[in-house]
PDB file of C-alpha atoms and ligand atoms in Angstrom:
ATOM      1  CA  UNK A   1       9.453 -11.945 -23.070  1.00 81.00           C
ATOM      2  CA  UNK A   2      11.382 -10.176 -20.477  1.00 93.00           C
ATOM      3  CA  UNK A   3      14.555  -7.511 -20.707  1.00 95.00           C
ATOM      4  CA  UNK A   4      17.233  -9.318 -18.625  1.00 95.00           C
ATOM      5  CA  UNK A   5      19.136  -5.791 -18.910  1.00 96.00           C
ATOM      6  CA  UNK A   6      16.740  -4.384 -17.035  1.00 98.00           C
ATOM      7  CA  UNK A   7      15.539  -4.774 -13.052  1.00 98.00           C
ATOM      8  CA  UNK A   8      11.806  -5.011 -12.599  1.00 98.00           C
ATOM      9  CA  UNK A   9      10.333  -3.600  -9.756  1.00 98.00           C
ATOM     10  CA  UNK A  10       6.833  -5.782  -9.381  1.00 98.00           C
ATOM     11  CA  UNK A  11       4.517  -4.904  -7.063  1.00 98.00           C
ATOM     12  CA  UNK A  12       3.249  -7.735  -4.805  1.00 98.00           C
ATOM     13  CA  UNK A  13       0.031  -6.572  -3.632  1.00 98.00           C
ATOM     14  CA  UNK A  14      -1.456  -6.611  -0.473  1.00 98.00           C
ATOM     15  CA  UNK A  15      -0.970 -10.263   1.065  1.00 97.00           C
ATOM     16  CA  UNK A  16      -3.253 -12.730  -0.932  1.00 98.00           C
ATOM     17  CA  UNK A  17      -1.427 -14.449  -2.896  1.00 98.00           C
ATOM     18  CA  UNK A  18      -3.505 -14.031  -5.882  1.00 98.00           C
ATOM     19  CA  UNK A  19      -3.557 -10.426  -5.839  1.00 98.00           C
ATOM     20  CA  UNK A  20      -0.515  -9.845  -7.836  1.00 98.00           C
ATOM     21  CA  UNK A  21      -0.744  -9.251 -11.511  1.00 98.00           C
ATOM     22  CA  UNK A  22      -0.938 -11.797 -14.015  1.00 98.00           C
ATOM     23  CA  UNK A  23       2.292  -9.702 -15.278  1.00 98.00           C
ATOM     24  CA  UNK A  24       3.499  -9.830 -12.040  1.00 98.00           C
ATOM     25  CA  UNK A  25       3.496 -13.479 -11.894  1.00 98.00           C
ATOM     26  CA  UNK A  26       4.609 -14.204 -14.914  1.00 98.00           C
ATOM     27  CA  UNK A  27       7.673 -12.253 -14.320  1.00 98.00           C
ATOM     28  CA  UNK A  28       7.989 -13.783 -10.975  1.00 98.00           C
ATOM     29  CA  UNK A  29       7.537 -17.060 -12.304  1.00 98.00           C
ATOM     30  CA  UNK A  30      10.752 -16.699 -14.895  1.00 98.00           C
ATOM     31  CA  UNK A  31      12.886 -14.770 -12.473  1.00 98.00           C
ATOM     32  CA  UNK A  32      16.833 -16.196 -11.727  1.00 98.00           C
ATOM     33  CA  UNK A  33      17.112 -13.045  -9.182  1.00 98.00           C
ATOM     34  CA  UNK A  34      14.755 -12.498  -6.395  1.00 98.00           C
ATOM     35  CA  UNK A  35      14.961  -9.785  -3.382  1.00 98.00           C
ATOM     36  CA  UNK A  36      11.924  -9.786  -1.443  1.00 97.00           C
ATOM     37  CA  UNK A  37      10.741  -7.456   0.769  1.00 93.00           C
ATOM     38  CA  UNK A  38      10.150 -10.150   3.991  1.00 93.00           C
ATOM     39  CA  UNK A  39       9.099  -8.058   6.284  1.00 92.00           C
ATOM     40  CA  UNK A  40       5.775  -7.217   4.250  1.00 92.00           C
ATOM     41  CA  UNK A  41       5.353 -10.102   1.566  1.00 95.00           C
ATOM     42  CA  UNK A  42       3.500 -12.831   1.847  1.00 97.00           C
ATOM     43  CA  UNK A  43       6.323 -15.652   1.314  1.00 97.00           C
ATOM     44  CA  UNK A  44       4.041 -17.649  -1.051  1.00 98.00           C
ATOM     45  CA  UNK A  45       4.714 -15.757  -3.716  1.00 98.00           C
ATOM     46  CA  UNK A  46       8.127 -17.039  -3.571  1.00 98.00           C
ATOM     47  CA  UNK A  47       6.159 -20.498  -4.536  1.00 98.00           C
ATOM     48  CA  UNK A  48       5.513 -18.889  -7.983  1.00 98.00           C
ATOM     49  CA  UNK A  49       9.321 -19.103  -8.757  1.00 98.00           C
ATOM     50  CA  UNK A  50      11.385 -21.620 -10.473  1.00 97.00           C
ATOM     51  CA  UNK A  51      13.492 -24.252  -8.959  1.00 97.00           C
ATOM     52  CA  UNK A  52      16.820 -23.035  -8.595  1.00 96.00           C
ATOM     53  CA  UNK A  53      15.831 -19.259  -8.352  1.00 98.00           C
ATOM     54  CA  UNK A  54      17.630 -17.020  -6.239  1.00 97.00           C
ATOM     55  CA  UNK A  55      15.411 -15.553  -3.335  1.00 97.00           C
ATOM     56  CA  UNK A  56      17.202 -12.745  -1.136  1.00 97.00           C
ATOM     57  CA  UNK A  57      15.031 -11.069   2.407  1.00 97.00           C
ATOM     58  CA  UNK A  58      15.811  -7.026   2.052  1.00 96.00           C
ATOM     59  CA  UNK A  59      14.803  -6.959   5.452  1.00 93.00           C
ATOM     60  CA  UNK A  60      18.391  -7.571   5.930  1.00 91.00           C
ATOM     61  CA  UNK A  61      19.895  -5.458   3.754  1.00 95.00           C
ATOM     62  CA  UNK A  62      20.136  -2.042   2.960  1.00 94.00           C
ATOM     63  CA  UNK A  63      20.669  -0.017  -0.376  1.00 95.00           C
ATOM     64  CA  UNK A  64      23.718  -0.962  -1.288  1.00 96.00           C
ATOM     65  CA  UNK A  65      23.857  -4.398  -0.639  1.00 97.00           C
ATOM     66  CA  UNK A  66      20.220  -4.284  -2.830  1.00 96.00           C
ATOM     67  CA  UNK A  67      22.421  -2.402  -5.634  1.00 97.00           C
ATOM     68  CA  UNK A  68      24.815  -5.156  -5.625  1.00 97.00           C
ATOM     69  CA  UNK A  69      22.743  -8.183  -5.965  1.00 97.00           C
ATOM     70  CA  UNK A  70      20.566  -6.359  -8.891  1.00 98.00           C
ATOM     71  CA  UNK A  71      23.658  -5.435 -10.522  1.00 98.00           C
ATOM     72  CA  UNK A  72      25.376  -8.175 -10.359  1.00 98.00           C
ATOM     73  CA  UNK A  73      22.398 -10.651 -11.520  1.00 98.00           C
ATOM     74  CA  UNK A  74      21.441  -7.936 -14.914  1.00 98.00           C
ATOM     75  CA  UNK A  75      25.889  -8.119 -15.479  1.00 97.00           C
ATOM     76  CA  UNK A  76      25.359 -11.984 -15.237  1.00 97.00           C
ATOM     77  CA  UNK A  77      22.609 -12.336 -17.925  1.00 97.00           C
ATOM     78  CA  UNK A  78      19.724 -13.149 -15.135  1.00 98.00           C
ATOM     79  CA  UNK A  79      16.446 -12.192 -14.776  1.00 98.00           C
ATOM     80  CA  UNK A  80      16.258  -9.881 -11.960  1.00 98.00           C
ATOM     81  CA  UNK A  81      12.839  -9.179 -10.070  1.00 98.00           C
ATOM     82  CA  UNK A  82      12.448  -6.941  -6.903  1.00 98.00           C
ATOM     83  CA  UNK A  83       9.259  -7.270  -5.464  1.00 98.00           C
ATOM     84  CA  UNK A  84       7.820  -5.002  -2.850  1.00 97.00           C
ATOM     85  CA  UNK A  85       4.204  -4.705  -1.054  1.00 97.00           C
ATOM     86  CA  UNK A  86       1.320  -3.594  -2.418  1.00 98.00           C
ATOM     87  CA  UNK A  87       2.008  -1.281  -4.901  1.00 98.00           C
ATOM     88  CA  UNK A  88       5.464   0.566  -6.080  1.00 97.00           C
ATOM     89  CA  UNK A  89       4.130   3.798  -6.342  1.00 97.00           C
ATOM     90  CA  UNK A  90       3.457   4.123  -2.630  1.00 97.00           C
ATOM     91  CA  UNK A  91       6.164   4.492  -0.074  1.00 95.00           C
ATOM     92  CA  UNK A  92       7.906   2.194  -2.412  1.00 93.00           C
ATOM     93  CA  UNK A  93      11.748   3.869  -2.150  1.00 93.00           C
ATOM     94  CA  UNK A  94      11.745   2.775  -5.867  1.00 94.00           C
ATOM     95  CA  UNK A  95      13.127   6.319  -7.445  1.00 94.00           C
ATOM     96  CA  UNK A  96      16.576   5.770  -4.848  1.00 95.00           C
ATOM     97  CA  UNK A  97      17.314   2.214  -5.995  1.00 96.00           C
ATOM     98  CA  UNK A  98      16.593   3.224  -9.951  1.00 97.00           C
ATOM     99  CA  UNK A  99      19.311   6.201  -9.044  1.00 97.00           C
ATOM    100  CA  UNK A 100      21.933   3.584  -7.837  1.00 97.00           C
ATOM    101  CA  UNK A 101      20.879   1.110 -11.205  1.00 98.00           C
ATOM    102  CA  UNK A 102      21.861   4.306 -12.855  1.00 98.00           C
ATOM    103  CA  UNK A 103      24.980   4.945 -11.755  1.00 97.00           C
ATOM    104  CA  UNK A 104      25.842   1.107 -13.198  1.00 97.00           C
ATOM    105  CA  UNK A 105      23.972   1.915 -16.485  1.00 98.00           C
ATOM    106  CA  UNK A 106      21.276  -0.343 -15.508  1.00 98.00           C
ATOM    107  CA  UNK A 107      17.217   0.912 -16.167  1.00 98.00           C
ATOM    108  CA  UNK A 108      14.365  -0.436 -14.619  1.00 98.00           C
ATOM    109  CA  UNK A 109      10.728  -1.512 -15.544  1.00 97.00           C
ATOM    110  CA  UNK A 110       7.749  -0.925 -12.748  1.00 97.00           C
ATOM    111  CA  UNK A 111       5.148  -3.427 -12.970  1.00 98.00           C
ATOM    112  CA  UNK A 112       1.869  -2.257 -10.762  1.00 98.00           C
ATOM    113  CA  UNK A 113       0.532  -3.901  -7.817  1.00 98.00           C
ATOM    114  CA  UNK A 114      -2.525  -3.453  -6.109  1.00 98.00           C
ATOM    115  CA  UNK A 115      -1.943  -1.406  -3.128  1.00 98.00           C
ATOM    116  CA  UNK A 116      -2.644  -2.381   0.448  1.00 98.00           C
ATOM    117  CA  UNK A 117      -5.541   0.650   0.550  1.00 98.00           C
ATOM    118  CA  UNK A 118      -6.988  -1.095  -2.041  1.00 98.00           C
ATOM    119  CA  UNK A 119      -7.114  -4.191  -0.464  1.00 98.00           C
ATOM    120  CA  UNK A 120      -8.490  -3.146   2.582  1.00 98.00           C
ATOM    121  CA  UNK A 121     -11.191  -1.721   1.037  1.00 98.00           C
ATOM    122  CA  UNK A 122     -11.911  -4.951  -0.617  1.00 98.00           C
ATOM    123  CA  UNK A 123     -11.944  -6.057   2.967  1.00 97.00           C
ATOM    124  CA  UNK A 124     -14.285  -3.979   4.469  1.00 97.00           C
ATOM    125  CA  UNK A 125     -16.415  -4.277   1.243  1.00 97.00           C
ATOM    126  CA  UNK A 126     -16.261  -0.582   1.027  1.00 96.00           C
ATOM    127  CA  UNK A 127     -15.844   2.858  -1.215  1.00 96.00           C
ATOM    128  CA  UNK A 128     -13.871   5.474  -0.211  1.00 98.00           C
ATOM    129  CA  UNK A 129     -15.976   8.022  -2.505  1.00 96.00           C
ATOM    130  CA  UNK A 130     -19.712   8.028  -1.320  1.00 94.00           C
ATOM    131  CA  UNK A 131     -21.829  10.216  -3.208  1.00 91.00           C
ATOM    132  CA  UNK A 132     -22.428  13.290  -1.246  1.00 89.00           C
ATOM    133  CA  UNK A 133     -20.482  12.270   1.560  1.00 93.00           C
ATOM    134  CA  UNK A 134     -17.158  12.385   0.397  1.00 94.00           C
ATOM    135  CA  UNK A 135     -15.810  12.239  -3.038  1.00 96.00           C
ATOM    136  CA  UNK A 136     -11.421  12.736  -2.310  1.00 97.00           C
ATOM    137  CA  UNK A 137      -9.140  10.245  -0.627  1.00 98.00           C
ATOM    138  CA  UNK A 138      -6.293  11.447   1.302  1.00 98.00           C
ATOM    139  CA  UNK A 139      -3.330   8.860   1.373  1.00 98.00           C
ATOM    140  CA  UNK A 140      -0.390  10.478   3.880  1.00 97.00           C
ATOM    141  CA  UNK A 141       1.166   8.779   6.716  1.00 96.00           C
ATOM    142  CA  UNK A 142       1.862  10.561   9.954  1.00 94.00           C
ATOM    143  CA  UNK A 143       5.945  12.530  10.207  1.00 90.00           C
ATOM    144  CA  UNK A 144       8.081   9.752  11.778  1.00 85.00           C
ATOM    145  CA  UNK A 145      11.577   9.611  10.833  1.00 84.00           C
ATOM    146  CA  UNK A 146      10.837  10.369   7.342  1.00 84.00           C
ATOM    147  CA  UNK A 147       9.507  14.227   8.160  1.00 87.00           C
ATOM    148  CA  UNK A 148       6.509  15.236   6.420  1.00 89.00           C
ATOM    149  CA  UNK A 149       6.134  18.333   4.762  1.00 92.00           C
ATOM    150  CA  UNK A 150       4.062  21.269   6.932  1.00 88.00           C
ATOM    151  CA  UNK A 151       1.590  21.855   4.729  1.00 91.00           C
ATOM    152  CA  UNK A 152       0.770  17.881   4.649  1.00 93.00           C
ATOM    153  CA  UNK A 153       0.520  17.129   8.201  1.00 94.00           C
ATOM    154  CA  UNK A 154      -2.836  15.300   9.480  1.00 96.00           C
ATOM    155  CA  UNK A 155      -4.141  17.881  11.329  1.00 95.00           C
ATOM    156  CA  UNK A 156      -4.186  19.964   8.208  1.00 95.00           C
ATOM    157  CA  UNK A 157      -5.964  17.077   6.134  1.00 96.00           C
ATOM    158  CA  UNK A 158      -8.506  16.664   8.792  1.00 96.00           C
ATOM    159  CA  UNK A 159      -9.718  20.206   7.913  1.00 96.00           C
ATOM    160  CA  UNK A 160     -11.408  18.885   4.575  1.00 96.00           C
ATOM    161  CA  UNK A 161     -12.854  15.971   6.714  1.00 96.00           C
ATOM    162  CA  UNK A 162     -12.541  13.857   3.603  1.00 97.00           C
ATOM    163  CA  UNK A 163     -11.874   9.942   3.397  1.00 98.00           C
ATOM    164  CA  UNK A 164      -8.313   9.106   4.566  1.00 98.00           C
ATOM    165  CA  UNK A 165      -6.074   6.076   4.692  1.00 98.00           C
ATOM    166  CA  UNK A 166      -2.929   6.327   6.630  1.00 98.00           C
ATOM    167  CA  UNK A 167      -0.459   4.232   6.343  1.00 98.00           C
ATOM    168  CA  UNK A 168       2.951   3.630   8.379  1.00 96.00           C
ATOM    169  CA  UNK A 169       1.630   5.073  11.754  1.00 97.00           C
ATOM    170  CA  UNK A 170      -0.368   2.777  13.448  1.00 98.00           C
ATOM    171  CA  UNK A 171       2.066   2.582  15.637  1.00 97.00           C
ATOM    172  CA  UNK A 172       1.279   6.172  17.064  1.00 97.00           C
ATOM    173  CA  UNK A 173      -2.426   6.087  16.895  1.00 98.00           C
ATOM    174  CA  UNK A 174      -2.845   7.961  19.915  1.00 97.00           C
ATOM    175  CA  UNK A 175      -1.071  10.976  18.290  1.00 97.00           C
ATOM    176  CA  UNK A 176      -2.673  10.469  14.994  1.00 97.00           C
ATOM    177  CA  UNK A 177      -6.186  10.680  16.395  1.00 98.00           C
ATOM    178  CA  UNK A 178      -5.318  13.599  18.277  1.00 97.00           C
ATOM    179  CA  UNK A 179      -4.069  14.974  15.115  1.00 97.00           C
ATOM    180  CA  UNK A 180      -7.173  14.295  13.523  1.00 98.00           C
ATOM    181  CA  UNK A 181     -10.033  15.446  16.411  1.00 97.00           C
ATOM    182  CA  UNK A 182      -7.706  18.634  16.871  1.00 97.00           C
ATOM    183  CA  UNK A 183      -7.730  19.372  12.902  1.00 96.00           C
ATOM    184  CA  UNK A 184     -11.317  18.973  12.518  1.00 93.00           C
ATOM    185  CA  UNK A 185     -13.005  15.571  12.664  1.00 97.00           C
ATOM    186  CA  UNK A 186     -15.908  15.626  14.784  1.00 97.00           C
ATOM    187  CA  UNK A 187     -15.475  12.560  17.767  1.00 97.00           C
ATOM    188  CA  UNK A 188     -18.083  10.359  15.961  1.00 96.00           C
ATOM    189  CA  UNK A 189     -16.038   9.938  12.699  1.00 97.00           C
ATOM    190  CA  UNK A 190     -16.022   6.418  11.854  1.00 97.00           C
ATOM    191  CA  UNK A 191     -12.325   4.702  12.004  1.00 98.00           C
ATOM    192  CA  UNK A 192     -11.766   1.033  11.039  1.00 98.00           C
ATOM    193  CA  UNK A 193      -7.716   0.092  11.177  1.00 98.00           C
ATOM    194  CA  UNK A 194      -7.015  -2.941   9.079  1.00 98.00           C
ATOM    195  CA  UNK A 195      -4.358  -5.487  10.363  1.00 98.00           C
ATOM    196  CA  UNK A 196      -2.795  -7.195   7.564  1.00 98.00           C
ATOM    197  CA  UNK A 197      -5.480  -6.745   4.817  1.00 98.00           C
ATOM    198  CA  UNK A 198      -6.394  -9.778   2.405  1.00 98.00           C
ATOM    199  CA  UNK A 199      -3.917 -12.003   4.989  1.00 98.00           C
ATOM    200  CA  UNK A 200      -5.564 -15.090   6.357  1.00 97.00           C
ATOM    201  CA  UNK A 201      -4.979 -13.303  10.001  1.00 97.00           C
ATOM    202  CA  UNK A 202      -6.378 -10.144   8.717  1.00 98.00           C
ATOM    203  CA  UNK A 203      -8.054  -8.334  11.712  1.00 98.00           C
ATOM    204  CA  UNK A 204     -10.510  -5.438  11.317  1.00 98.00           C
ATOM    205  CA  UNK A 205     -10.891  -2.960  14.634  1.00 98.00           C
ATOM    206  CA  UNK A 206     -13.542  -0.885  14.253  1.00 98.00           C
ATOM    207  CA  UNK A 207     -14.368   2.426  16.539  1.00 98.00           C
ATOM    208  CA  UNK A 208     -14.653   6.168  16.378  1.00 97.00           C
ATOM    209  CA  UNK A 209     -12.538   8.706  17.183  1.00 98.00           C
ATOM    210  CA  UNK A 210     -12.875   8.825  20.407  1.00 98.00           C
ATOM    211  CA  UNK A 211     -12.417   4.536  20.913  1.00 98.00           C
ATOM    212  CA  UNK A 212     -10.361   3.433  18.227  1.00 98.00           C
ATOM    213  CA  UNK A 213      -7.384   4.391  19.708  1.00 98.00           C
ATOM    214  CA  UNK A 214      -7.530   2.151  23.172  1.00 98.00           C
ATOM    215  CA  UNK A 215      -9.302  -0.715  21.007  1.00 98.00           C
ATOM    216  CA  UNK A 216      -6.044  -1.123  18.987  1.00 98.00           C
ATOM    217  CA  UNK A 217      -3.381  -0.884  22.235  1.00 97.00           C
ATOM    218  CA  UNK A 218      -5.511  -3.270  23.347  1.00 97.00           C
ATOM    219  CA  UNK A 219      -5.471  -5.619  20.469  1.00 98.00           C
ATOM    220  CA  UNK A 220      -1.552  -5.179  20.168  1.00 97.00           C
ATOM    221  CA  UNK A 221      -1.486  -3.692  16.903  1.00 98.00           C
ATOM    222  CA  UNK A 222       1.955  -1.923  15.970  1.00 96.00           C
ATOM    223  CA  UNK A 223       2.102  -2.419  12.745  1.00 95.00           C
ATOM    224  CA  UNK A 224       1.183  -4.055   9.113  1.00 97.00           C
ATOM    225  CA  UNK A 225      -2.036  -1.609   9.470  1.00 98.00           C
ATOM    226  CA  UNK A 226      -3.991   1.107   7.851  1.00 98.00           C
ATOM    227  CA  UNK A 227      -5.813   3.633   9.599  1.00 98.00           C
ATOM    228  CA  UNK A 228      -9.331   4.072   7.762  1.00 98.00           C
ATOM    229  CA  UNK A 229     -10.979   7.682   8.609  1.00 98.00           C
ATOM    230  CA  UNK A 230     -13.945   8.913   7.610  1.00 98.00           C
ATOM    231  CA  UNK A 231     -17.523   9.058   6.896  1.00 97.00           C
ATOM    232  CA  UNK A 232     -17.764   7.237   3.862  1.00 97.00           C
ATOM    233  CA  UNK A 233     -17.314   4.443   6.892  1.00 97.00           C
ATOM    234  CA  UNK A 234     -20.530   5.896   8.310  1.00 93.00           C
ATOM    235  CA  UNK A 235     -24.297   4.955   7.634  1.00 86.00           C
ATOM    236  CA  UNK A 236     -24.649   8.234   5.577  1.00 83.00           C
ATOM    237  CA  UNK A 237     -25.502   7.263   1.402  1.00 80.00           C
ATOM    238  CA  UNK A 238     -27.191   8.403  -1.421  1.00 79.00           C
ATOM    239  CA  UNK A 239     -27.572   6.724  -4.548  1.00 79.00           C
ATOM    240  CA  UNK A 240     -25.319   7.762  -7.241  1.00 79.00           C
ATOM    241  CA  UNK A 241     -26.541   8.912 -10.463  1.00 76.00           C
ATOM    242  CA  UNK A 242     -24.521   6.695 -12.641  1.00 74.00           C
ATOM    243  CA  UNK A 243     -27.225   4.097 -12.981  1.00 74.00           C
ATOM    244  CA  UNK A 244     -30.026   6.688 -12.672  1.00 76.00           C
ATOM    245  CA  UNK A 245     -32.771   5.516 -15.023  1.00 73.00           C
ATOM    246  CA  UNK A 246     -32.733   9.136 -16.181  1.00 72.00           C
ATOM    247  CA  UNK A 247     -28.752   9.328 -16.872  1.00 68.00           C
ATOM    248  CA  UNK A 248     -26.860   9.031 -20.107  1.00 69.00           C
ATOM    249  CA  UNK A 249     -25.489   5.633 -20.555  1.00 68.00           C
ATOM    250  CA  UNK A 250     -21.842   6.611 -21.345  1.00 70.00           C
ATOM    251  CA  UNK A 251     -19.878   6.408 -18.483  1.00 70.00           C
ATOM    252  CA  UNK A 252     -21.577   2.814 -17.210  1.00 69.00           C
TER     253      UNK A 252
HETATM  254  N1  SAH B   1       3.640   0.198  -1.216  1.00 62.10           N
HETATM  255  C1  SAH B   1       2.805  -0.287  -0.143  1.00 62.10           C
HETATM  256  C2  SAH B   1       2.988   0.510   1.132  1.00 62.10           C
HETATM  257  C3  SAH B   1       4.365   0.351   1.738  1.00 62.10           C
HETATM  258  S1  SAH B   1       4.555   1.215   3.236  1.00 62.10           S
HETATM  259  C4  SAH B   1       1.341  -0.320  -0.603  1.00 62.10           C
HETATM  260  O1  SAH B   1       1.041   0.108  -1.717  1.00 62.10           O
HETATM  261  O2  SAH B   1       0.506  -0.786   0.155  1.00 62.10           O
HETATM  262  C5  SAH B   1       4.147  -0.020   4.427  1.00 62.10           C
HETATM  263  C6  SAH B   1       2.814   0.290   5.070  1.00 62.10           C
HETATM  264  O3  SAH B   1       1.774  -0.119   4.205  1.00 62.10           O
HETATM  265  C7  SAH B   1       2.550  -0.435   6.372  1.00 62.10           C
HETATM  266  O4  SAH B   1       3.101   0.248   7.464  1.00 62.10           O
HETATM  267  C8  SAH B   1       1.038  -0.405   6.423  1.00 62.10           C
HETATM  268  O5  SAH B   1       0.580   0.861   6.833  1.00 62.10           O
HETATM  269  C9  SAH B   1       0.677  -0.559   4.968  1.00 62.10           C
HETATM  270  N2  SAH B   1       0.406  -1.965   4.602  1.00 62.10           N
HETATM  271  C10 SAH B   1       1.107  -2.748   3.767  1.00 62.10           C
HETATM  272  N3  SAH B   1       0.497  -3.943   3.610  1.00 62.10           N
HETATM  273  C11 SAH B   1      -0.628  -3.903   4.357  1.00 62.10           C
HETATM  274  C12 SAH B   1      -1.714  -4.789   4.571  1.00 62.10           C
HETATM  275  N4  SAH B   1      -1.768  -5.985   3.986  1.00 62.10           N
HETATM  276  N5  SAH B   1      -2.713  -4.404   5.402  1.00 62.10           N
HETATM  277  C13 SAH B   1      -2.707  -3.190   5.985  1.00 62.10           C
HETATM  278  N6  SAH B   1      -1.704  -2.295   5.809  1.00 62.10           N
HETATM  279  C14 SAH B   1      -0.693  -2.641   4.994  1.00 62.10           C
END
């Protein structure tokens, strides 16, 4: 059973559907309360709620107008459910909307989604840790009107020429492979950018550093993407040892 005196924050996944949690839909699927983030979700998730629920777009509204329809559902006795993409943990805003709960006395439960990175790896049918090739994942997005930090920009990151996904800036690919090439990629780094991974209209772009960037102007892509960097994109592999004939069983 679910805490009506509490708002959960459930993360939708990706875009399929079916990639939310069971607990996810469950919750979903009792909720009297729902404010959807439209501009990301996949609207059939709203197809796992009851008759008579209560669906509010976000895309709409901003924080306090969110505040007021949590707080008022949880003072009403209803089951209130905000569900964002992918996962809450990422670029989720969750920590300022639990502040304004707080101010009304109102907590909050987080129920984990799997995140869009995630999902586009399941896409491209890829790891982002390739034994010997690179064994880190950088998650950052590029400074927009949310600044990042100086010691986090791209060009920085690019130094360890690790795997990166970057989210929120496909709009500025130009700059972000610039970024990247001038921070220390060499021009033949693999870079896929995902269009709406696990979607039905998911498109996959695929180039280098040095092509990507025209390849998605020309395909029109401004947003709803990840850009993909790396070499664990690339042909390079070895086998790992974890099913080694000659390697201890335990972590299998
Ligand atoms: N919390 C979300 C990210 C929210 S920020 C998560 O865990 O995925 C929004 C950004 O996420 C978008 O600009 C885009 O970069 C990325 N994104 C979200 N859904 C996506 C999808 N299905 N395919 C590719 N990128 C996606």
């Amino acid at each position: 059973m679910f805490d009506a005196s509490l708002v959960y924050f459930v993360g939708a996944g990706p875009g399929d559907p079916e990639l939310i949690t069971l607990k996810g839909y469950k919750i979903l699927s009792q909720a009297d309360v729902v404010i959807y983030a439209g501009s990301l979700i996949n609207k059939e998730l709203l197809e796992y709620c009851k008759d008579g629920a209560e669906c509010h777009d976000s895309a709409y509204l901003h924080l306090d107008q969110i505040t007021e329809l949590m707080v008022n559902g949880v003072k009403n006795g209803k089951l209130v459910v905000r569900l964002q993409t992918g996962d809450l943990s990422l670029y989720g805003s969750i920590r300022e909307q639990g502040e304004e709960l707080a101010k009304h006395n109102i907590g909050f439960r987080s129920v984990a989604g799997v995140s869009s990175f995630l999902g586009a790896a399941s896409e491209l049918g890829i790891e982002y840790t390739v034994p010997e090739v690179s064994q880190s994942l950088v998650i950052t997005r590029m400074a927009g009107r949310t600044p990042t930090p100086e010691l986090e920009s791209i060009e920085r990151f690019a130094a360890h020429q690790t795997s990166m996904a970057i989210f929120l800036s496909v709009q500025g690919i130009n700059q972000v492979i610039a970024q990247l090439s001038k921070g220390g990629y060499p021009d033949d780094t693999p870079v896929a950018v995902v269009y709406k991974a696990t979607w039905e209209d998911c498109q996959i772009i695929r180039g280098d550093l040095t092509t990507i960037a025209d390849k998605v102007t020309k395909a029109g892509i401004r947003k709803t993407a990840l850009i993909l960097v790396g070499k664990f994109l690339g042909e390079e592999y070895h086998y790992s040892k974890l099913y080694d004939a000659e390697f201890s069983h335990e972590y299998r």
